[in-house]
């Protein structure tokens, strides 16, 4: 470009034109409503909440000291609240892992063609409609002391006393698997359907057994999808709230962070403390997600795969 | 010995892609696991349904007598007519607003690159990656500060937070797979942007919008955490009022009342999902992207 043409370009091309070349034009307004909603309903409240955490109530300050950081001192100083991090992790990590690990073989089996396949996958996805509250109610009745499970085991003489399956850690775990597994299964099978079956056929012709085909071909291609599935089911399990209250032991074993946050918010009306717990909860969760993402990018082999 | 040779011969005879009738132990293991899961599932559902129709059920395999009175008394006791009205109204409002706001944004994200696009995408992703309680509590605090607490408006606004990003995330790949040359052709023939949207894109997007809208509907009807934080009498949705009935002070309501409500809730969700599955195959939402990217 010579200087004259550049000069002419500057004189004729409006600012609008030059911006359009860089991708800024009136069409960008399309994203504006969504952006405004997100800013008003997500970013602003979050910032407000972070601000609140540094404005502890007089009661918190009197009990824990620490000035503006009193909420954080209270959080990490009070074992009843602090331990909820560990309690939540102990529920969410195994639940998410189990859901992902179990859904892989199921999705593999249901990938084949056979009669009743559609019915089978519909049945597995069905619990999505149940919702945590009905699952909780069902578990209380079905797995409770008088429930059919205990009755069955007592009748066949396998046990002498009813098993304690609800109102504890186990009850919440059941509910997390029942609500989380269909979700994981749906995601894993859709990722699985994205893997070209001819890759496996090729390996088969070269003499690879099913384990070799799974280990060397399917698993590496599926790994990024598995990581995403893990993250999404982890978020679900990490935010467990109604079932921790209904089929768990909300004062002890299943005293999860969401319950603690709600206790401060709805029962003690201590909004600064509630925001603090919510913020720490978000941070812990994001740390786990970041770790999984890092692992995923380390492992990522691309969706075409097979080329090393 | 004989069987192994038969199996070996059969394996040799099968065409590639075909499978032998004899399943491997691992397959049996998977089927057993699925059976346990389904037994549990059936147990939970049947237990609730039986409970909701049982007159009294403390001992024994089944209740002593049957009745439908729990449904009528639950309907009156919890003013379910109003609750269901609120639930449906909130869900529809959330679907309409999130589609109207989300689809244009996803069009832009699918078609354009602009400065700050990555940041905007991350911002939209964040509400989906965070547990609802973590942003729900600050949001509810703000709502109460603005005097919006316990209103239907608050319930709708709160539910929009995860719904708008959800629509954007599901619609973006959907729009990506529509060939942009169709739009260019329309523009060449003199169509304005508005016309391109209403005449060309909208008809092509209907299946995607239906899919996203129905998924948002299911999510909103089932959303407990966010609604619970800001709702109150007169603005409770069905899930929240079931939860409140289960945990109300004084040992909670009669178990059968809650079972009856839970059955109504599940039937509602089931109807929505059956309708949804007639229109969309949920597994396509993710898989289709890969197909589209290949060319």
XYZ file of C-alpha atoms in Angstrom:
603
model
C 0.000 0.000 0.000
C 1.374 3.367 -0.957
C 0.855 6.441 1.132
C -1.630 7.936 -1.316
C -3.997 4.986 -1.262
C -3.657 4.810 2.504
C -4.523 8.490 2.693
C -7.499 8.016 0.435
C -8.627 5.034 2.488
C -8.524 7.103 5.615
C -10.541 9.856 4.026
C -13.313 7.647 2.601
C -13.452 4.754 5.056
C -15.409 5.829 8.093
C -14.535 4.875 11.615
C -17.395 2.441 11.377
C -15.764 0.724 8.439
C -12.403 0.482 10.072
C -13.934 -0.968 13.223
C -15.926 -3.427 11.140
C -12.693 -4.747 9.708
C -11.620 -5.693 13.200
C -14.960 -7.345 13.888
C -16.709 -4.492 15.662
C -20.000 -3.545 14.026
C -23.644 -3.001 15.012
C -24.245 -6.759 14.885
C -22.326 -6.971 18.145
C -25.390 -5.469 19.800
C -26.909 -8.945 19.566
C -24.786 -10.091 22.459
C -25.646 -7.046 24.551
C -28.883 -8.247 26.223
C -27.298 -11.500 27.325
C -24.252 -9.630 28.552
C -26.367 -7.139 30.499
C -28.376 -9.925 32.127
C -25.217 -11.742 33.123
C -23.614 -8.590 34.480
C -26.708 -7.584 36.450
C -27.682 -10.994 37.777
C -24.339 -12.728 38.107
C -21.358 -10.403 38.190
C -22.864 -7.590 40.244
C -24.344 -9.844 42.945
C -21.092 -11.762 43.119
C -19.084 -8.574 43.581
C -21.625 -7.402 46.143
C -21.296 -10.732 47.957
C -17.511 -10.495 47.997
C -17.860 -7.016 49.440
C -20.216 -8.357 52.092
C -17.694 -10.939 53.250
C -15.512 -8.062 54.454
C -18.354 -6.530 56.452
C -18.776 -9.048 59.261
C -21.626 -8.605 61.708
C -20.890 -7.287 65.162
C -21.663 -10.696 66.628
C -19.131 -12.446 64.404
C -16.478 -9.858 65.206
C -17.163 -10.096 68.909
C -16.873 -13.859 68.875
C -13.959 -14.371 66.490
C -12.137 -11.014 66.245
C -10.057 -10.353 63.161
C -11.584 -7.045 62.071
C -12.767 -7.036 58.438
C -11.576 -10.609 58.026
C -13.722 -11.850 60.901
C -15.908 -13.928 58.572
C -12.913 -15.809 57.235
C -11.484 -16.235 60.711
C -14.851 -17.606 61.779
C -15.029 -19.923 58.787
C -11.638 -21.487 59.271
C -11.732 -21.217 63.070
C -15.006 -23.019 63.616
C -14.518 -26.746 63.042
C -18.276 -27.191 62.624
C -18.154 -25.000 59.502
C -14.600 -25.707 58.340
C -15.047 -29.470 58.262
C -17.913 -29.060 55.816
C -15.301 -28.620 53.051
C -13.924 -32.067 53.746
C -17.406 -33.529 54.199
C -18.558 -32.127 50.858
C -15.467 -33.402 49.051
C -15.861 -36.835 50.599
C -19.323 -37.016 49.067
C -18.832 -35.236 45.760
C -15.549 -36.735 44.516
C -16.481 -40.418 44.965
C -19.976 -39.769 43.623
C -18.705 -38.038 40.480
C -15.975 -40.657 39.943
C -18.414 -43.521 40.399
C -20.913 -41.974 38.006
C -18.304 -41.467 35.305
C -16.583 -44.828 35.752
C -19.855 -46.758 35.829
C -21.342 -45.000 32.851
C -18.446 -45.947 30.525
C -19.111 -49.731 30.372
C -22.864 -49.129 30.274
C -22.504 -46.686 27.401
C -20.166 -49.143 25.619
C -22.682 -51.956 25.914
C -25.583 -49.768 24.853
C -23.640 -48.589 21.824
C -24.213 -51.923 20.147
C -27.362 -52.650 18.263
C -29.778 -54.961 20.024
C -33.446 -55.294 20.628
C -34.790 -53.100 23.396
C -31.836 -50.736 23.254
C -34.015 -47.670 23.040
C -36.141 -48.813 25.971
C -33.012 -49.531 27.988
C -31.488 -46.117 27.446
C -34.824 -44.426 28.136
C -35.076 -46.288 31.442
C -31.569 -45.198 32.385
C -32.325 -41.565 31.570
C -35.692 -41.622 33.331
C -34.403 -40.567 36.791
C -33.687 -37.106 35.391
C -37.406 -36.462 35.704
C -37.543 -37.576 39.326
C -35.850 -34.632 40.924
C -33.978 -34.762 44.179
C -37.059 -34.361 46.330
C -38.939 -37.366 44.967
C -35.733 -39.415 45.030
C -35.332 -38.484 48.664
C -38.909 -39.409 49.494
C -38.588 -42.689 47.598
C -35.330 -43.581 49.292
C -36.806 -42.865 52.713
C -39.688 -45.228 52.035
C -37.884 -47.895 49.965
C -34.619 -48.080 51.882
C -35.845 -47.025 55.311
C -36.078 -49.293 58.362
C -39.517 -50.547 57.313
C -38.727 -50.401 53.609
C -38.845 -53.149 51.048
C -35.072 -53.617 50.912
C -34.753 -54.330 54.619
C -37.925 -56.373 54.601
C -36.575 -58.510 51.764
C -33.221 -59.134 53.417
C -34.901 -59.884 56.755
C -37.303 -62.313 55.113
C -34.610 -64.303 53.331
C -32.641 -64.275 56.568
C -29.544 -62.481 55.317
C -29.626 -59.966 58.154
C -31.074 -59.923 61.663
C -31.531 -56.202 62.056
C -32.608 -53.589 59.510
C -29.643 -52.011 57.697
C -29.253 -48.288 58.122
C -29.319 -47.127 54.519
C -30.802 -43.643 54.848
C -30.337 -40.607 57.071
C -26.602 -41.000 56.721
C -23.713 -40.773 54.235
C -24.974 -43.798 52.330
C -28.401 -42.289 51.734
C -26.955 -39.138 50.176
C -24.580 -41.255 48.078
C -27.505 -43.305 46.739
C -29.370 -40.163 45.845
C -26.293 -38.663 44.132
C -25.831 -41.794 42.038
C -29.488 -42.039 41.090
C -29.645 -38.425 39.950
C -26.084 -38.171 38.630
C -25.647 -41.433 36.767
C -28.281 -40.830 34.050
C -26.695 -37.481 33.367
C -23.196 -38.958 33.140
C -24.472 -41.805 30.982
C -26.127 -39.385 28.569
C -22.957 -37.329 28.196
C -20.584 -40.297 27.933
C -22.697 -42.030 25.313
C -22.865 -38.894 23.231
C -19.085 -38.527 23.420
C -18.746 -42.200 22.570
C -20.916 -41.758 19.501
C -18.410 -39.165 18.299
C -15.659 -41.801 18.055
C -15.383 -43.298 14.622
C -16.118 -47.054 14.900
C -13.826 -47.777 11.953
C -10.837 -47.011 14.188
C -11.825 -49.924 16.373
C -12.499 -52.157 13.393
C -9.056 -51.334 12.070
C -7.476 -52.287 15.378
C -9.507 -55.475 15.358
C -8.197 -56.497 11.970
C -4.701 -55.922 13.302
C -5.462 -58.429 16.021
C -6.154 -56.245 19.058
C -8.268 -57.816 21.776
C -11.167 -55.934 23.355
C -9.064 -54.733 26.263
C -6.315 -53.468 23.957
C -8.870 -51.735 21.755
C -10.456 -50.114 24.779
C -7.176 -49.176 26.453
C -5.322 -47.923 23.373
C -8.088 -46.457 21.217
C -11.378 -45.746 22.945
C -10.035 -44.520 26.262
C -7.578 -41.919 24.941
C -10.213 -40.558 22.561
C -12.825 -40.544 25.275
C -10.624 -39.020 27.988
C -11.410 -35.360 27.247
C -15.114 -36.152 27.228
C -14.749 -38.068 30.464
C -13.049 -35.078 32.046
C -15.924 -32.819 31.008
C -18.450 -35.334 32.294
C -16.572 -35.579 35.558
C -16.627 -31.804 35.961
C -20.345 -31.515 35.280
C -21.328 -34.378 37.583
C -18.919 -33.065 40.187
C -20.610 -29.657 40.103
C -23.949 -31.414 40.554
C -22.719 -33.504 43.455
C -20.751 -30.675 45.049
C -23.813 -28.470 45.289
C -25.900 -31.246 46.867
C -28.348 -29.573 49.164
C -31.906 -30.905 49.457
C -30.897 -34.557 49.599
C -28.177 -33.847 52.166
C -30.920 -32.452 54.356
C -33.623 -35.020 53.580
C -31.847 -38.388 53.295
C -28.661 -37.386 55.047
C -27.593 -36.560 58.531
C -27.506 -32.756 58.229
C -25.941 -32.186 61.635
C -23.070 -34.615 61.198
C -21.897 -36.867 58.402
C -23.498 -34.945 55.531
C -23.086 -31.423 56.833
C -22.183 -30.135 53.346
C -21.131 -26.597 52.511
C -24.405 -25.744 50.802
C -26.265 -26.620 53.994
C -23.898 -24.488 56.054
C -24.338 -21.576 53.671
C -28.098 -21.901 53.783
C -28.055 -22.174 57.582
C -26.322 -18.789 57.790
C -28.552 -17.278 55.119
C -32.027 -18.537 55.928
C -31.865 -19.463 59.598
C -29.357 -17.097 61.179
C -29.942 -14.261 58.676
C -26.192 -13.588 58.770
C -25.808 -12.535 55.128
C -22.078 -11.678 55.320
C -21.249 -15.108 56.740
C -23.526 -16.809 54.201
C -21.714 -15.022 51.380
C -18.378 -16.031 52.860
C -19.317 -19.692 52.912
C -20.738 -19.442 49.388
C -17.545 -17.777 48.176
C -15.242 -20.363 49.763
C -17.480 -23.067 48.332
C -17.150 -21.569 44.850
C -13.378 -21.297 45.208
C -12.959 -24.901 46.344
C -15.122 -26.065 43.477
C -13.249 -23.991 40.908
C -9.930 -25.360 42.167
C -11.108 -28.920 41.517
C -12.461 -27.936 38.095
C -9.163 -26.220 37.251
C -7.197 -29.333 38.248
C -9.366 -31.513 36.021
C -9.073 -29.052 33.135
C -5.294 -29.002 33.509
C -5.228 -32.796 33.457
C -7.524 -32.771 30.452
C -5.308 -30.457 28.416
C -2.315 -32.594 29.391
C -4.115 -35.627 28.066
C -5.887 -34.136 25.130
C -5.219 -35.934 21.881
C -7.597 -34.118 19.581
C -10.914 -35.329 18.260
C -9.496 -36.835 15.062
C -7.064 -38.992 17.008
C -5.097 -42.001 15.911
C -2.256 -39.967 14.445
C -0.237 -39.811 17.638
C -13.341 -78.467 24.564
C -15.988 -78.886 21.939
C -17.656 -75.650 22.917
C -14.473 -73.627 22.581
C -13.890 -74.858 19.069
C -17.482 -74.058 18.185
C -17.105 -70.600 19.655
C -13.800 -70.174 17.826
C -15.306 -71.244 14.553
C -18.231 -68.923 15.086
C -15.906 -66.026 15.839
C -13.997 -66.722 12.665
C -17.166 -66.805 10.635
C -18.635 -63.528 11.868
C -18.320 -60.563 9.613
C -16.531 -57.499 10.897
C -18.878 -55.501 13.071
C -21.018 -58.509 13.858
C -20.999 -60.053 17.295
C -21.293 -63.531 18.678
C -24.388 -64.441 20.648
C -22.403 -65.494 23.695
C -21.710 -62.407 25.767
C -18.414 -61.958 27.562
C -18.283 -61.920 31.399
C -17.763 -58.172 31.367
C -21.032 -57.735 29.521
C -22.827 -59.807 32.119
C -21.259 -57.657 34.803
C -22.586 -54.530 33.141
C -26.048 -56.028 32.783
C -26.034 -57.024 36.456
C -25.069 -53.492 37.462
C -27.818 -52.053 35.324
C -30.299 -54.503 36.829
C -29.397 -53.351 40.351
C -29.781 -49.727 39.305
C -33.151 -50.365 37.698
C -34.400 -52.374 40.693
C -33.459 -49.478 42.940
C -35.131 -47.040 40.602
C -38.308 -49.076 40.292
C -38.340 -49.559 44.057
C -38.134 -45.840 44.673
C -40.850 -44.949 42.203
C -43.218 -47.769 43.112
C -42.731 -47.117 46.825
C -43.738 -43.485 46.443
C -46.721 -44.303 44.232
C -47.944 -47.080 46.560
C -47.468 -44.789 49.533
C -49.476 -42.026 47.911
C -52.450 -44.357 47.406
C -52.175 -46.238 50.720
C -54.500 -45.480 53.566
C -52.179 -46.553 56.321
C -48.828 -48.173 55.757
C -46.598 -48.777 58.714
C -46.001 -52.511 58.639
C -46.153 -55.185 55.987
C -45.354 -55.307 52.300
C -48.339 -53.239 51.219
C -50.715 -50.783 52.848
C -53.812 -52.190 54.544
C -56.282 -50.169 52.484
C -56.248 -47.948 49.415
C -57.624 -44.496 48.706
C -57.082 -41.408 46.592
C -57.843 -39.048 49.444
C -54.193 -38.005 49.840
C -54.303 -36.322 46.462
C -57.376 -34.248 47.200
C -56.177 -33.295 50.662
C -52.685 -32.407 49.371
C -54.303 -30.282 46.691
C -56.276 -28.331 49.276
C -53.737 -28.317 52.077
C -50.921 -26.860 49.948
C -53.032 -24.825 47.505
C -51.478 -26.784 44.683
C -53.602 -25.062 42.058
C -51.792 -21.852 42.795
C -48.418 -23.554 43.180
C -48.703 -25.289 39.809
C -49.841 -22.031 38.248
C -46.721 -20.309 39.590
C -44.511 -23.190 38.451
C -45.846 -23.167 34.899
C -45.855 -19.380 34.681
C -42.295 -19.050 35.947
C -41.044 -21.820 33.678
C -42.665 -20.357 30.561
C -41.415 -16.849 31.342
C -37.885 -18.170 31.850
C -38.008 -20.132 28.594
C -39.273 -17.183 26.537
C -36.854 -14.637 28.001
C -33.820 -16.903 27.871
C -34.504 -17.853 24.241
C -35.066 -14.233 23.214
C -31.890 -13.123 24.947
C -29.750 -16.189 24.366
C -30.292 -16.997 20.688
C -29.022 -13.661 19.288
C -25.970 -13.904 21.525
C -25.258 -17.448 20.402
C -25.615 -16.371 16.764
C -22.928 -13.798 17.293
C -20.659 -16.225 19.138
C -21.103 -18.815 16.396
C -20.469 -16.505 13.457
C -18.168 -13.716 14.496
C -14.871 -13.201 16.130
C -14.495 -9.947 17.973
C -12.144 -8.540 20.580
C -12.939 -9.966 23.996
C -14.860 -12.925 22.635
C -13.015 -15.367 24.859
C -13.795 -13.307 27.955
C -17.471 -13.069 27.026
C -17.657 -16.831 26.418
C -15.996 -17.511 29.753
C -18.452 -15.200 31.454
C -21.346 -17.129 29.968
C -19.771 -20.439 30.964
C -19.188 -19.509 34.579
C -22.783 -19.692 35.892
C -23.035 -23.235 34.541
C -19.773 -24.327 36.114
C -20.578 -22.913 39.547
C -22.875 -24.619 42.046
C -26.143 -22.643 42.134
C -25.851 -21.972 45.857
C -22.561 -20.095 45.471
C -24.041 -17.349 43.318
C -27.581 -17.865 44.567
C -26.823 -16.608 48.051
C -25.249 -13.258 47.049
C -27.964 -12.873 44.399
C -30.723 -13.547 46.920
C -29.120 -11.070 49.320
C -29.212 -8.419 46.599
C -32.833 -9.307 45.795
C -33.880 -8.870 49.403
C -31.962 -5.580 49.565
C -33.937 -4.350 46.544
C -37.216 -5.463 48.128
C -37.746 -8.154 45.490
C -37.539 -11.033 47.952
C -40.306 -13.650 47.913
C -41.818 -12.313 44.668
C -42.476 -14.181 41.444
C -40.272 -11.647 39.618
C -37.346 -12.624 41.824
C -37.958 -16.305 41.109
C -37.941 -15.649 37.357
C -34.808 -13.488 37.491
C -32.925 -16.013 39.590
C -33.757 -18.823 37.190
C -32.540 -16.789 34.231
C -28.970 -16.834 35.559
C -28.211 -20.424 34.550
C -30.817 -20.566 31.754
C -29.454 -17.853 29.470
C -25.940 -19.371 29.385
C -27.523 -22.769 28.894
C -29.403 -21.568 25.806
C -26.243 -19.915 24.480
C -24.138 -23.029 24.992
C -26.628 -25.374 23.351
C -27.504 -23.043 20.478
C -23.974 -22.013 19.477
C -22.988 -25.413 18.032
C -26.415 -25.644 16.466
C -25.939 -22.369 14.616
C -22.376 -23.319 13.679
C -23.659 -26.258 11.689
C -25.912 -24.058 9.528
C -24.019 -23.217 6.392
C -23.191 -19.476 6.428
C -23.404 -19.331 2.637
C -27.201 -19.568 2.966
C -27.162 -16.270 4.813
C -24.714 -14.764 2.345
C -26.950 -15.805 -0.526
C -29.934 -14.149 1.158
C -27.900 -10.988 1.708
C -26.808 -11.048 -1.949
C -30.439 -11.195 -3.012
C -31.049 -8.046 -1.042
C -32.417 -9.297 2.251
C -31.825 -7.067 5.249
C -30.350 -8.475 8.441
C -33.786 -8.564 9.979
C -35.131 -10.497 7.007
C -32.221 -12.915 7.157
C -33.127 -13.580 10.763
C -36.864 -13.990 10.370
C -37.039 -15.642 6.953
C -33.861 -17.714 6.752
C -32.406 -18.403 10.169
C -35.520 -18.677 12.315
C -37.077 -21.584 10.365
C -33.757 -23.430 10.351
C -33.286 -22.832 14.053
C -36.723 -24.019 15.165
C -35.576 -27.555 16.124
C -32.636 -26.167 18.076
C -34.757 -23.559 19.819
C -37.318 -26.216 20.708
C -34.599 -28.445 22.127
C -33.005 -25.685 24.160
C -36.382 -24.358 25.293
C -37.614 -27.734 26.479
C -34.378 -28.427 28.327
C -34.650 -25.019 30.012
C -38.255 -25.834 30.897
C -37.239 -29.120 32.534
C -34.396 -27.443 34.371
C -36.567 -24.605 35.640
C -39.392 -26.847 36.824
C -36.812 -28.984 38.636
C -34.636 -26.134 39.897
C -34.690 -26.282 43.651
C -31.722 -24.365 45.053
C -32.141 -20.979 43.386
C -35.924 -20.833 43.678
C -35.805 -21.903 47.305
C -33.529 -18.993 48.235
C -35.837 -16.244 46.966
C -39.340 -17.720 47.012
C -41.949 -17.565 49.721
C -45.666 -18.126 50.153
C -47.315 -17.268 46.842
C -44.142 -17.643 44.809
C -43.084 -21.204 45.668
C -42.762 -23.644 42.809
C -43.809 -27.272 43.168
C -40.380 -28.678 44.139
C -39.885 -26.008 46.755
C -43.286 -26.518 48.311
C -42.671 -30.282 48.504
C -39.359 -29.612 50.221
C -40.981 -27.164 52.636
C -43.678 -29.722 53.418
C -41.016 -32.383 54.096
C -39.011 -30.176 56.422
C -41.733 -28.027 57.995
C -41.381 -27.523 61.723
C -43.088 -30.049 63.952
C -41.938 -33.213 62.224
C -43.254 -32.418 58.775
C -46.553 -33.242 57.146
C -48.049 -36.709 56.774
C -45.730 -38.771 54.600
C -48.495 -39.765 52.198
C -49.370 -36.131 51.472
C -45.814 -35.564 50.339
C -45.804 -38.760 48.305
C -48.943 -37.596 46.527
C -47.294 -34.261 45.689
C -44.114 -35.999 44.549
C -46.131 -38.207 42.203
C -47.837 -35.154 40.715
C -44.449 -33.516 40.244
C -42.986 -36.549 38.509
C -45.993 -36.947 36.223
C -45.620 -33.296 35.197
C -41.924 -33.753 34.463
C -42.562 -37.006 32.622
C -45.116 -35.358 30.348
C -42.677 -32.564 29.537
C -39.869 -35.020 28.859
C -41.946 -37.321 26.684
C -43.026 -34.328 24.629
C -39.397 -33.224 24.495
C -38.096 -36.584 23.339
C -40.535 -36.534 20.460
C -38.787 -33.460 19.141
C -35.161 -33.929 20.098
C -32.633 -36.618 20.719
C -30.612 -35.216 23.608
C -27.480 -37.132 22.647
C -27.399 -35.241 19.364
C -26.780 -31.943 21.073
C -23.165 -32.818 21.734
C -22.473 -35.339 19.010
C -23.756 -33.258 16.148
C -21.050 -30.671 16.670
C -18.395 -33.191 15.787
C -20.171 -34.246 12.623
C -20.475 -30.639 11.558
C -16.849 -29.843 12.281
C -15.523 -32.568 10.032
C -16.212 -30.809 6.763
